[in-house]
Amino acid sequence: MKKFVLLFTGMLMMVSVFAQTNFQELTLEKALEKAKGENKKVFVDCYTSWCGPCKMMAEKVLPLKEVGEYMNERFVCIKVDMEKGEGPDLARKYKVTAYPTFLVLQADGSLMQRVVGGTLDGKEFIQKVDAAFDENSAANLEAEYAAGNREMDFLLKYTKALITACDLDKAKAVAQDIIGSLEDSQKCTEPYGFIYEDVSLSPIGSGNMNYFLKHTEQFREGVGVEKVDKKLASLFDLQLEEMIRGRNAAATLADVEAVQKTLDTYKLTGQDHLYEYIELIKGMKTGNADKVLEMCKKVFPKMADEKIAYLYFMPILSLKGKWNGKQKEELETLTEQLAEQVEMSTLKASLRNFKTAVARL
């Protein structure tokens, strides 16, 4: 009976091990050789020792049964620390600049797909990896592009595939070829709207973005008010959140008021939080603790965890020495409310630690 229990336990452990993604101790060269012999592709988990999302993927997503079953059937999987051994060379070769990055390679080492960033959902991760096998993937369309296909429908499809594959330099180049071939009346229409919406293709200050800002009414007519206003709001979000975080220390009260005047001209729908941001920043710039407290109560309970993590603390810390006893009590209550609300365990702990420090502000 004891031997049976031990055997059964061992079998359960083996099932558990083989259910998760099987990462092998191989160099990329050896992994490519093995993949060729087994008629598989190679999956490379590019990580660094300091990358939090890399650790999250390693602990929460890659060990999932459904992920392991999918990966082990199709890939020889390896992990590479991009700061050690062959890592720096691979980072240069495959243009790995953010972590985590996951590479899907043919057995000859050519890139099929690049997945940048983590995901909390195993099915979503599988979908991102599986895009490498789509007939409309960037790797499959590359040969057609190289052969000279410049039909507009094809170029649009190829650009979107490059974005999905995170080959942003090439996507930007193809997108510029598209924009350069269009009449002004065409640029503001739905088929090309995604080029202006994507910050990697149309970064702030670029010719594309300046064109978008000068022709917002035409884009609203051709692309749709909701999409255009969402893009405009994201630009104001970026600018105002930098001020809230203290990343734009040179910004003055006059600068904030200028942003508000510009915002007024666009008459955005469903973006009231931008005006709340502006009132919060005005309170910070004028040292008005009552105003900052009022806006913190309005703004932060509606926020996602990620934004609370990088926006909540600075407005309060910027007025250190200006909070009275009653205001500190209210800040403690708000901070505890947020700690109860958020789901990220590290943020929950940070908020509770901050609550104990409020009395010393």
XYZ file of C-alpha atoms in Angstrom:
361
model
C 0.000 0.000 0.000
C 2.807 2.406 0.914
C 4.565 1.697 -2.401
C 1.305 2.332 -4.251
C 0.838 5.699 -2.524
C 4.419 6.699 -3.333
C 3.982 5.626 -6.963
C 0.685 7.523 -7.251
C 2.235 10.636 -5.692
C 5.174 10.422 -8.107
C 2.797 10.136 -11.056
C 0.884 13.222 -9.894
C 4.128 15.160 -9.625
C 5.133 14.111 -13.141
C 1.750 15.197 -14.532
C 2.163 18.547 -12.771
C 5.659 19.045 -14.207
C 4.730 18.103 -17.748
C 1.531 20.195 -17.682
C 3.511 23.390 -17.318
C 5.726 24.938 -19.976
C 8.868 22.831 -20.282
C 11.863 25.165 -20.436
C 15.055 23.362 -21.413
C 18.647 24.183 -20.422
C 19.887 24.840 -23.953
C 21.681 27.570 -25.836
C 19.729 29.074 -28.695
C 21.909 27.205 -31.199
C 21.147 23.863 -29.548
C 17.463 24.728 -29.231
C 17.294 25.478 -32.961
C 18.970 22.155 -33.764
C 16.551 20.277 -31.537
C 13.544 22.107 -32.988
C 14.628 21.174 -36.497
C 14.904 17.503 -35.531
C 11.505 17.511 -33.811
C 9.758 19.622 -36.486
C 9.002 22.347 -33.948
C 9.605 26.076 -33.545
C 11.656 27.726 -30.805
C 10.136 29.850 -28.057
C 12.518 32.194 -26.192
C 11.556 33.839 -22.899
C 13.748 36.968 -22.807
C 13.969 38.187 -19.213
C 16.134 40.072 -16.725
C 16.674 39.443 -13.033
C 15.126 42.795 -12.056
C 11.991 42.593 -14.244
C 8.831 42.267 -12.111
C 6.477 41.342 -14.991
C 8.999 38.657 -16.065
C 8.713 37.052 -12.631
C 4.925 37.321 -12.739
C 4.829 35.502 -16.077
C 7.206 32.832 -14.795
C 5.162 32.256 -11.635
C 1.562 32.798 -12.748
C 1.101 32.281 -16.495
C 3.746 30.008 -18.027
C 3.103 27.211 -15.463
C -0.623 27.099 -16.322
C -1.787 23.712 -17.618
C -3.389 25.096 -20.790
C -0.310 27.183 -21.570
C 2.040 24.259 -20.988
C 0.026 21.907 -23.174
C 0.006 24.440 -26.003
C 3.694 25.354 -25.728
C 5.192 21.907 -25.257
C 3.438 20.504 -28.313
C 4.739 23.203 -30.667
C 8.010 24.563 -29.291
C 11.405 23.878 -27.865
C 11.287 26.440 -25.067
C 14.264 28.189 -23.490
C 14.827 31.079 -21.116
C 17.600 33.626 -21.694
C 18.784 36.240 -19.198
C 19.347 39.142 -21.560
C 22.126 40.591 -19.407
C 24.234 37.437 -19.208
C 25.896 34.926 -21.535
C 24.456 35.029 -25.033
C 21.682 37.355 -23.890
C 23.171 40.724 -24.980
C 23.964 39.368 -28.459
C 20.449 37.979 -28.852
C 18.962 41.273 -27.658
C 20.842 43.115 -30.410
C 20.033 40.543 -33.087
C 16.306 40.384 -32.374
C 15.919 44.019 -31.214
C 14.781 43.164 -27.699
C 14.463 46.446 -25.783
C 11.651 45.789 -23.287
C 10.947 43.007 -20.818
C 9.500 40.529 -20.848
C 9.791 39.840 -24.571
C 8.917 36.445 -26.018
C 10.344 35.377 -29.369
C 8.858 32.774 -31.688
C 11.555 31.563 -34.092
C 11.698 29.256 -37.065
C 14.195 26.383 -36.768
C 16.566 28.431 -38.948
C 16.525 31.265 -36.382
C 14.347 33.654 -38.386
C 11.804 35.651 -36.392
C 8.153 34.669 -36.704
C 6.650 36.695 -33.864
C 7.684 38.995 -31.051
C 5.380 39.287 -28.035
C 6.261 42.231 -25.813
C 4.919 42.514 -22.272
C 3.131 40.164 -19.945
C -0.512 39.201 -19.568
C -2.442 37.916 -16.571
C -4.557 35.564 -18.688
C -3.236 32.288 -20.100
C -5.678 32.198 -23.014
C -4.739 35.734 -24.041
C -1.055 34.806 -23.956
C -1.683 31.743 -26.119
C -3.534 33.913 -28.647
C -0.586 36.324 -28.866
C 1.889 33.481 -29.433
C -0.422 31.659 -31.836
C -0.599 34.747 -34.059
C 2.807 33.637 -35.401
C 1.064 30.785 -37.255
C -1.637 32.959 -38.834
C -1.457 33.161 -42.626
C -1.607 36.937 -42.217
C 1.270 37.092 -39.743
C 4.136 39.479 -40.448
C 6.489 36.572 -41.163
C 4.145 35.105 -43.764
C 3.504 38.473 -45.419
C 7.178 39.473 -45.485
C 7.957 37.465 -48.638
C 5.076 39.059 -50.515
C 6.215 42.537 -49.487
C 9.802 41.759 -50.484
C 8.531 40.585 -53.873
C 7.118 44.047 -54.497
C 3.428 43.887 -53.569
C 2.370 47.496 -52.910
C -1.382 47.146 -53.227
C -2.999 49.364 -50.599
C -5.097 46.620 -48.988
C -1.991 44.479 -48.653
C 0.083 47.318 -47.146
C -2.594 48.011 -44.546
C -2.749 44.311 -43.637
C 1.041 44.096 -43.490
C 1.348 47.180 -41.258
C -1.163 45.772 -38.774
C 0.680 42.437 -38.778
C 3.970 44.211 -38.054
C 2.361 46.029 -35.126
C 1.076 42.715 -33.756
C 4.588 41.272 -34.132
C 6.021 44.362 -32.370
C 8.284 45.077 -35.350
C 7.574 48.768 -34.887
C 10.443 50.224 -36.924
C 9.304 48.384 -40.039
C 5.637 49.104 -39.274
C 6.407 52.818 -39.044
C 8.288 52.760 -42.368
C 5.456 50.962 -44.196
C 2.857 53.251 -42.602
C 4.748 56.306 -43.840
C 4.772 54.854 -47.340
C 1.006 54.507 -47.075
C 0.442 58.054 -45.792
C 2.778 59.477 -48.411
C 0.697 57.976 -51.221
C -2.634 59.397 -50.002
C -4.543 62.537 -50.861
C -5.564 64.715 -47.908
C -9.187 63.673 -48.370
C -8.181 60.023 -47.862
C -5.967 60.453 -44.790
C -8.882 61.312 -42.509
C -10.907 58.182 -43.298
C -11.471 54.931 -41.434
C -9.036 52.602 -43.263
C -6.071 54.777 -42.265
C -7.243 55.964 -38.853
C -5.287 53.295 -36.970
C -2.010 54.861 -38.170
C -2.818 58.081 -36.315
C -4.209 56.248 -33.292
C -1.063 54.167 -32.716
C 1.525 56.157 -30.760
C 4.377 54.049 -32.156
C 3.414 55.045 -35.716
C 2.455 58.635 -34.901
C 4.365 59.769 -31.803
C 3.778 63.165 -30.215
C 5.563 65.848 -32.213
C 5.653 63.791 -35.419
C 4.291 65.004 -38.723
C 1.465 62.478 -38.497
C 0.393 63.662 -35.066
C 0.583 67.337 -36.022
C -1.588 66.580 -39.056
C -4.105 64.762 -36.847
C -4.328 67.694 -34.422
C -4.855 70.192 -37.250
C -7.599 68.121 -38.879
C -9.558 66.746 -35.935
C -12.947 67.729 -37.341
C -12.211 65.909 -40.600
C -11.081 62.856 -38.625
C -14.258 62.994 -36.539
C -16.287 62.909 -39.731
C -14.227 60.202 -41.414
C -13.238 57.977 -38.489
C -15.863 58.716 -35.835
C -16.191 61.086 -32.895
C -15.688 58.410 -30.229
C -12.399 57.123 -31.663
C -10.970 60.571 -32.322
C -11.949 61.921 -28.906
C -10.441 58.859 -27.240
C -7.153 59.516 -29.022
C -7.200 63.214 -28.131
C -7.960 62.354 -24.511
C -4.983 59.991 -24.394
C -2.710 62.873 -25.454
C -4.064 65.125 -22.716
C -3.834 62.220 -20.257
C -0.140 61.845 -20.991
C 0.586 65.556 -20.653
C -1.395 66.070 -17.443
C -0.270 62.848 -15.765
C 3.346 63.892 -16.267
C 2.535 67.067 -14.311
C 0.775 65.111 -11.548
C 3.767 62.782 -11.240
C 6.131 65.738 -10.979
C 7.946 64.639 -14.143
C 7.374 68.080 -15.670
C 8.611 70.207 -12.788
C 9.114 73.236 -15.028
C 5.380 73.475 -15.800
C 3.825 76.617 -14.330
C 0.263 77.510 -13.419
C 0.111 79.434 -16.701
C 1.082 76.244 -18.569
C -1.753 74.363 -16.882
C -4.243 77.072 -17.797
C -2.982 76.970 -21.401
C -3.628 73.210 -21.505
C -7.141 73.848 -20.213
C -7.828 76.404 -22.964
C -6.617 73.954 -25.593
C -8.765 71.207 -24.086
C -11.788 73.535 -24.215
C -11.373 73.986 -27.970
C -11.709 70.249 -28.675
C -14.994 69.846 -26.741
C -14.275 66.200 -25.979
C -17.118 63.884 -25.043
C -16.962 61.687 -21.938
C -13.577 62.969 -20.734
C -14.522 64.924 -17.594
C -11.622 63.387 -15.692
C -9.238 65.634 -17.645
C -10.746 68.717 -16.013
C -10.439 66.999 -12.626
C -6.747 66.431 -13.409
C -6.370 70.128 -14.195
C -8.016 71.187 -10.921
C -5.762 68.766 -9.023
C -2.647 70.205 -10.679
C -3.783 73.768 -9.995
C -4.103 72.855 -6.331
C -0.577 71.407 -6.385
C 0.876 74.467 -8.130
C -0.786 76.927 -5.726
C -0.195 74.883 -2.571
C -3.943 74.654 -1.919
C -4.277 71.595 0.325
C -8.092 71.804 0.469
C -8.300 71.713 -3.336
C -5.820 68.831 -3.633
C -7.703 66.816 -1.015
C -11.041 67.505 -2.720
C -9.735 66.378 -6.107
C -7.944 63.333 -4.703
C -11.295 62.171 -3.322
C -12.887 62.633 -6.753
C -10.103 61.308 -8.962
C -8.460 58.300 -7.347
C -11.395 56.084 -6.272
C -12.358 55.862 -9.964
C -8.873 54.855 -11.140
C -7.425 51.513 -12.171
C -4.718 50.033 -9.934
C -1.910 50.810 -12.367
C -2.677 54.523 -12.436
C -3.145 54.770 -8.691
C 0.313 53.213 -8.314
C 2.108 56.021 -10.117
C -0.208 59.004 -9.620
C -1.580 58.926 -6.060
C 1.433 59.657 -3.909
C 3.040 62.718 -5.523
C 0.140 65.199 -5.146
C 0.070 64.496 -1.417
C 3.842 64.508 -0.945
C 4.179 67.751 -2.926
C 2.291 69.591 -0.175
C 4.316 68.197 2.707
C 4.165 70.596 5.644
C 0.895 72.160 4.478
C -1.556 69.528 5.710
C -3.463 70.222 8.950
C -4.644 67.569 11.392
C -8.170 67.222 9.976
C -6.856 66.966 6.414
C -4.401 64.255 7.459
C -7.233 62.249 8.993
C -9.170 62.495 5.743
C -6.080 61.453 3.762
C -5.664 58.420 6.006
C -9.307 57.471 5.414
C -8.935 57.883 1.639
C -5.696 55.899 1.565
C -7.292 53.036 3.496
C -10.288 53.132 1.137
C -7.948 52.760 -1.837
C -6.006 49.971 -0.117
C -9.259 48.052 0.316
C -10.233 48.754 -3.289
C -7.104 47.760 -5.220
C -6.282 44.190 -6.216
C -2.496 44.438 -6.680
C -0.955 43.080 -3.466
C 2.176 45.222 -3.748
C 0.094 48.376 -4.224
C -2.142 47.409 -1.324
C 0.943 47.133 0.912
C 2.367 50.428 -0.380
C -0.868 52.254 0.360
C -1.041 50.868 3.891
C 2.582 51.865 4.503
C 1.822 55.324 3.126
C -1.192 55.630 5.435
C 1.055 55.227 8.480
C 3.357 57.941 7.122
C 0.609 60.515 6.494
C 0.779 61.784 10.073
C 4.356 62.939 9.478
C 3.536 64.950 6.344
